[in-house]
Amino acid sequence: MGEIKPYTPVMPIVAVFSRYDEAFNWVKEKLKEKWGEISLTSKRFLFSSFTDY
């Protein structure tokens, strides 16, 4: 049987894509409920900010 060893805590990374602001707010609340306060966030990018499409 395997041996249980101490581990180093990690920071989950989450990417959220949606055109709806309500979806971002909903996900943010769900993530807080699951893992606590959010440490880092980026600004929201508009889909029109990208020229690939």
XYZ file of N, CA and C in Angstrom:
159
model
N 0.836 -1.176 0.000
C 0.000 0.000 0.000
C 0.882 1.240 0.000
N 0.413 2.293 -0.652
C 1.192 3.524 -0.752
C 1.315 4.256 0.576
N 2.317 5.096 0.658
C 2.562 5.875 1.868
C 2.015 7.286 1.666
N 1.255 7.784 2.636
C 0.726 9.144 2.557
C 1.837 10.110 2.934
N 2.092 11.083 2.053
C 3.161 12.048 2.276
C 2.570 13.455 2.308
N 3.256 14.376 2.998
C 2.794 15.765 2.981
C 2.898 16.330 1.560
N 2.079 17.299 1.262
C 2.096 17.897 -0.071
C 2.131 19.417 0.051
N 2.534 20.059 -1.016
C 2.539 21.511 -1.083
C 1.197 21.969 -1.640
N 0.503 22.875 -0.947
C -0.773 23.363 -1.470
C -0.580 24.036 -2.836
N -1.593 23.985 -3.647
C -1.531 24.585 -4.979
C -2.631 25.635 -5.126
N -2.495 26.478 -6.148
C -3.506 27.476 -6.451
C -4.228 27.054 -7.730
N -5.514 26.758 -7.640
C -6.258 26.397 -8.854
C -6.296 27.575 -9.833
N -6.250 27.267 -11.115
C -6.367 28.284 -12.167
C -7.647 28.005 -12.934
N -8.467 29.036 -13.095
C -9.763 28.887 -13.756
C -9.871 29.929 -14.859
N -10.318 29.514 -16.034
C -10.616 30.441 -17.130
C -12.113 30.385 -17.397
N -12.726 31.551 -17.545
C -14.168 31.629 -17.765
C -14.415 32.399 -19.054
N -15.245 31.830 -19.908
C -15.608 32.467 -21.169
C -17.120 32.605 -21.242
N -17.604 33.809 -21.459
C -19.040 34.021 -21.630
C -19.278 35.426 -22.159
N -20.355 35.589 -22.867
C -20.732 36.935 -23.302
C -21.660 37.601 -22.300
N -22.050 36.876 -21.253
C -22.998 37.381 -20.264
C -22.294 37.765 -18.969
N -22.449 39.024 -18.554
C -21.861 39.467 -17.288
C -22.385 38.659 -16.112
N -23.675 38.280 -16.164
C -24.257 37.513 -15.067
C -23.524 36.184 -14.879
N -23.062 35.601 -15.974
C -22.344 34.319 -15.888
C -21.025 34.497 -15.139
N -20.314 35.586 -15.405
C -19.059 35.844 -14.692
C -19.318 36.000 -13.196
N -20.347 36.758 -12.863
C -20.670 36.975 -11.450
C -21.087 35.676 -10.771
N -21.867 34.853 -11.457
C -22.316 33.572 -10.908
C -21.124 32.649 -10.640
N -20.238 32.543 -11.628
C -19.057 31.676 -11.478
C -18.167 32.179 -10.346
N -17.988 33.478 -10.273
C -17.152 34.054 -9.215
C -17.677 33.652 -7.832
N -18.983 33.729 -7.638
C -19.578 33.342 -6.353
C -19.405 31.847 -6.081
N -19.603 31.019 -7.105
C -19.436 29.569 -6.935
C -17.994 29.217 -6.573
N -17.040 29.879 -7.219
C -15.627 29.623 -6.917
C -15.289 30.037 -5.489
N -15.818 31.171 -5.047
C -15.587 31.617 -3.667
C -16.151 30.612 -2.667
N -17.348 30.087 -2.960
C -17.957 29.095 -2.070
C -17.092 27.842 -1.959
N -16.509 27.444 -3.086
C -15.738 26.197 -3.115
C -14.330 26.360 -2.544
N -13.620 27.447 -2.929
C -12.208 27.581 -2.589
C -11.857 28.809 -1.760
N -12.821 29.641 -1.410
C -12.520 30.846 -0.636
C -12.246 32.036 -1.548
N -11.666 33.066 -0.965
C -11.441 34.308 -1.711
C -10.583 34.089 -2.957
N -10.867 34.856 -3.984
C -10.124 34.782 -5.246
C -8.888 35.669 -5.123
N -7.716 35.108 -5.412
C -6.451 35.822 -5.229
C -6.131 36.770 -6.373
N -6.342 36.318 -7.592
C -5.967 37.111 -8.769
C -7.063 37.041 -9.826
N -7.328 38.155 -10.470
C -8.235 38.162 -11.625
C -7.674 39.121 -12.660
N -8.005 38.883 -13.905
C -7.617 39.820 -14.956
C -8.830 40.675 -15.294
N -8.603 41.709 -16.069
C -9.742 42.486 -16.547
C -10.506 41.624 -17.546
N -11.743 41.952 -17.775
C -12.547 41.212 -18.749
C -12.218 41.713 -20.147
N -12.043 40.779 -21.050
C -11.741 41.109 -22.433
C -13.015 41.035 -23.257
N -13.245 42.029 -24.075
C -14.373 41.987 -24.991
C -14.036 41.060 -26.144
N -15.013 40.314 -26.608
C -14.777 39.420 -27.740
C -14.289 40.220 -28.943
N -14.759 41.453 -29.079
C -14.356 42.292 -30.211
C -12.914 42.779 -30.090
N -12.255 42.501 -28.960
C -10.858 42.897 -28.773
C -9.907 42.040 -29.596
N -10.389 40.910 -30.078
C -9.540 39.973 -30.804
C -9.843 40.039 -32.292
N -8.808 39.981 -33.101
C -8.989 40.094 -34.554
C -8.891 38.754 -35.267
N -8.856 37.666 -34.526
C -8.713 36.347 -35.145
C -9.989 35.866 -35.811
N -11.130 36.478 -35.501
C -12.400 35.985 -36.022
C -13.052 36.996 -36.926
